[in-house]
GROMACS .gro file of C-alpha atoms in nm:
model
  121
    1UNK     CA    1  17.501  15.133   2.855
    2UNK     CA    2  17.190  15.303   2.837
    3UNK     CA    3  17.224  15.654   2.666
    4UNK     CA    4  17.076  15.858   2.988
    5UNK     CA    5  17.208  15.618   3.263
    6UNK     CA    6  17.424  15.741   3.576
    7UNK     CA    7  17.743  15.656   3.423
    8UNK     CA    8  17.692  15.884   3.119
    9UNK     CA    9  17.522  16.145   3.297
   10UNK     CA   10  17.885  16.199   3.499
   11UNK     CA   11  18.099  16.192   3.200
   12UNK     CA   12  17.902  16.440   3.043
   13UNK     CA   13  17.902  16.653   3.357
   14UNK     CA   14  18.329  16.607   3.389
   15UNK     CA   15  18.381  16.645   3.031
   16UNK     CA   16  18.154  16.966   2.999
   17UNK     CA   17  18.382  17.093   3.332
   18UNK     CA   18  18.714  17.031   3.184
   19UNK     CA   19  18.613  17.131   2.768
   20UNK     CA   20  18.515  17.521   2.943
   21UNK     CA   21  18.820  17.509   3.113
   22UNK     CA   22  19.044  17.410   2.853
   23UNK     CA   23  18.869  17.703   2.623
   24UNK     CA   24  18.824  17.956   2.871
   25UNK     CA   25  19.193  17.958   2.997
   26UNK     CA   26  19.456  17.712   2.741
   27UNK     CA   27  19.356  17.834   2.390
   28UNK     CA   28  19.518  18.128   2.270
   29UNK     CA   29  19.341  18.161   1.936
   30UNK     CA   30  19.260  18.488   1.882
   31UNK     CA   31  18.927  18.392   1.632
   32UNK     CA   32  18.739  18.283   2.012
   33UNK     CA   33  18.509  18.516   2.138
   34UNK     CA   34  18.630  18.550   2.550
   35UNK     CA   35  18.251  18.550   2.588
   36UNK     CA   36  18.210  18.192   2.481
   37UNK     CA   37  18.038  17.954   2.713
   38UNK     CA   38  17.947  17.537   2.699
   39UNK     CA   39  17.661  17.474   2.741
   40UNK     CA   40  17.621  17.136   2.751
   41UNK     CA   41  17.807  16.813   2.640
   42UNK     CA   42  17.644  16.443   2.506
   43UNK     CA   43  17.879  16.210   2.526
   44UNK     CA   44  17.793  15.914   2.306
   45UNK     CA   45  17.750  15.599   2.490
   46UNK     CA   46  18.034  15.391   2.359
   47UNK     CA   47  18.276  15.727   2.430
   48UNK     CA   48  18.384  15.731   2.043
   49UNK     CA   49  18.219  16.076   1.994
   50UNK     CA   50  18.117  16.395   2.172
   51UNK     CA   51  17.866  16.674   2.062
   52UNK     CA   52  17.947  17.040   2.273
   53UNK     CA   53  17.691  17.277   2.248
   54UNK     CA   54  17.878  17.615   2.238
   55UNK     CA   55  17.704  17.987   2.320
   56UNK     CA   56  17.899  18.265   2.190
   57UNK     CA   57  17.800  18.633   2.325
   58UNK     CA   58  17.814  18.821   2.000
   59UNK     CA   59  17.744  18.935   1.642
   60UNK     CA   60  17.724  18.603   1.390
   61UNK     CA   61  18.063  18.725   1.187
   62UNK     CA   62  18.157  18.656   1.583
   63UNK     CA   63  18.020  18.328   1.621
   64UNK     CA   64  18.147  18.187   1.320
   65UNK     CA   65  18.489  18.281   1.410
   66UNK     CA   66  18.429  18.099   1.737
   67UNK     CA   67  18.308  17.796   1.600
   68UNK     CA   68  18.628  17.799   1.335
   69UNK     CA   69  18.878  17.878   1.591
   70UNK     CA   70  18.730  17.571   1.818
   71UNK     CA   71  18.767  17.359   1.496
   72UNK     CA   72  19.074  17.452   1.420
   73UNK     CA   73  19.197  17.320   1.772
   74UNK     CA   74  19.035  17.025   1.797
   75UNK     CA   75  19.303  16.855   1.810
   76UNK     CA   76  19.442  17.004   2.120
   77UNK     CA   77  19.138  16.992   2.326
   78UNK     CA   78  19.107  16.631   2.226
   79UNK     CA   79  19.473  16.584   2.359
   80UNK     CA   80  19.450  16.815   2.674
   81UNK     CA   81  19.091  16.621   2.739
   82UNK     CA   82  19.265  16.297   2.752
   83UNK     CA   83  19.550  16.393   2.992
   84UNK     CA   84  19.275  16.543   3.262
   85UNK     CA   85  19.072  16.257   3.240
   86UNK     CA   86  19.083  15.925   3.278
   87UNK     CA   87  18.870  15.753   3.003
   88UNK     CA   88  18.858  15.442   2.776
   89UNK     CA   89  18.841  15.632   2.483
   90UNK     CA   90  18.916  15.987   2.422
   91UNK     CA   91  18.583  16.158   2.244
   92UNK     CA   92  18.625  16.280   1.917
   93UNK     CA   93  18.452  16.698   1.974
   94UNK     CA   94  18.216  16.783   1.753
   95UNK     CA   95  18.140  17.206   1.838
   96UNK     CA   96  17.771  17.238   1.778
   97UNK     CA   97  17.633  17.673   1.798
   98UNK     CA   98  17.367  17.712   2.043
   99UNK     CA   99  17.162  18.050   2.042
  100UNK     CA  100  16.953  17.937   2.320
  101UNK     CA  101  17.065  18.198   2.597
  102UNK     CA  102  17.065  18.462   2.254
  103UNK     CA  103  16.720  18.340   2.203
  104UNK     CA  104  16.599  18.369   2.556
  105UNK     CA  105  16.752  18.757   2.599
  106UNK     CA  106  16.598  18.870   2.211
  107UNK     CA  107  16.247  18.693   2.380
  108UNK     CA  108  16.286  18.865   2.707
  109UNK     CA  109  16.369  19.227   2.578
  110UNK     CA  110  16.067  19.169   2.326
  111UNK     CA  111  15.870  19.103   2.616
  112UNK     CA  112  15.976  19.416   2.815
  113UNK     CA  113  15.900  19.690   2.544
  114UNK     CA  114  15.518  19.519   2.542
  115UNK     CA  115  15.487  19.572   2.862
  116UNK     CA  116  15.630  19.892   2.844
  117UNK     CA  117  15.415  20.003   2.559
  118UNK     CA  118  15.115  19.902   2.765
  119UNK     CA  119  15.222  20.105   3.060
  120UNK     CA  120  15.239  20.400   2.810
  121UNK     CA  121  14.880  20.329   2.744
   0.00000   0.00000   0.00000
């Protein structure tokens, strides 16, 4: 199975739907920052493993909580994961910090105080 063919392209999309579900409503670990969003999901190709690209709205000390927290229940989101879907395999999660969305707002503020400074002028 090619790595970007239709089949894969779906699992990713119903895994990425049920992984924010499962950490925006089941876990209870108080480390997660509520603000913490998927972002996207690559499901290997022979479903052994599963890379989740997590965005956490916060300060770092936040985001590294988030990330342990995640970690630390693995093993539950592996287990709840396998009950709402039907797979061959179950995908061994591998949490993976994206700053993307941080990145884009720190660029997009940047950009509005040069364009206010030029108004100024």
């Amino acid at each position: 199975m090619r790595k970007n063919s239709m089949k894969n392209m779906r699992i990713n999309g119903e895994v990425l739907r049920e992984l924010a579900g499962i950490i925006r409503g089941e876990i209870k670990d108080p480390r997660i920052n509520p603000m913490t969003s998927v972002v996207a999901v690559e499901v290997a190709p022979d479903l052994k493993t599963c890379k989740a690209y997590i965005s956490v709205l916060g300060d770092e000390q936040s985001q590294k909580d988030t990330l342990a927290g995640l970690k630390s229940a693995e093993g539950y989101i592996r287990r709840t994961l396998a009950k709402n879907i039907n797979l061959r395999n179950t995908p061994e999660i591998h949490f993976i910090l994206d700053q993307s969305i941080e990145y884009g707002v720190h660029m997009s503020k940047m950009i509005d105080e040069v364009n206010h400074k030029e108004e100024e002028n």
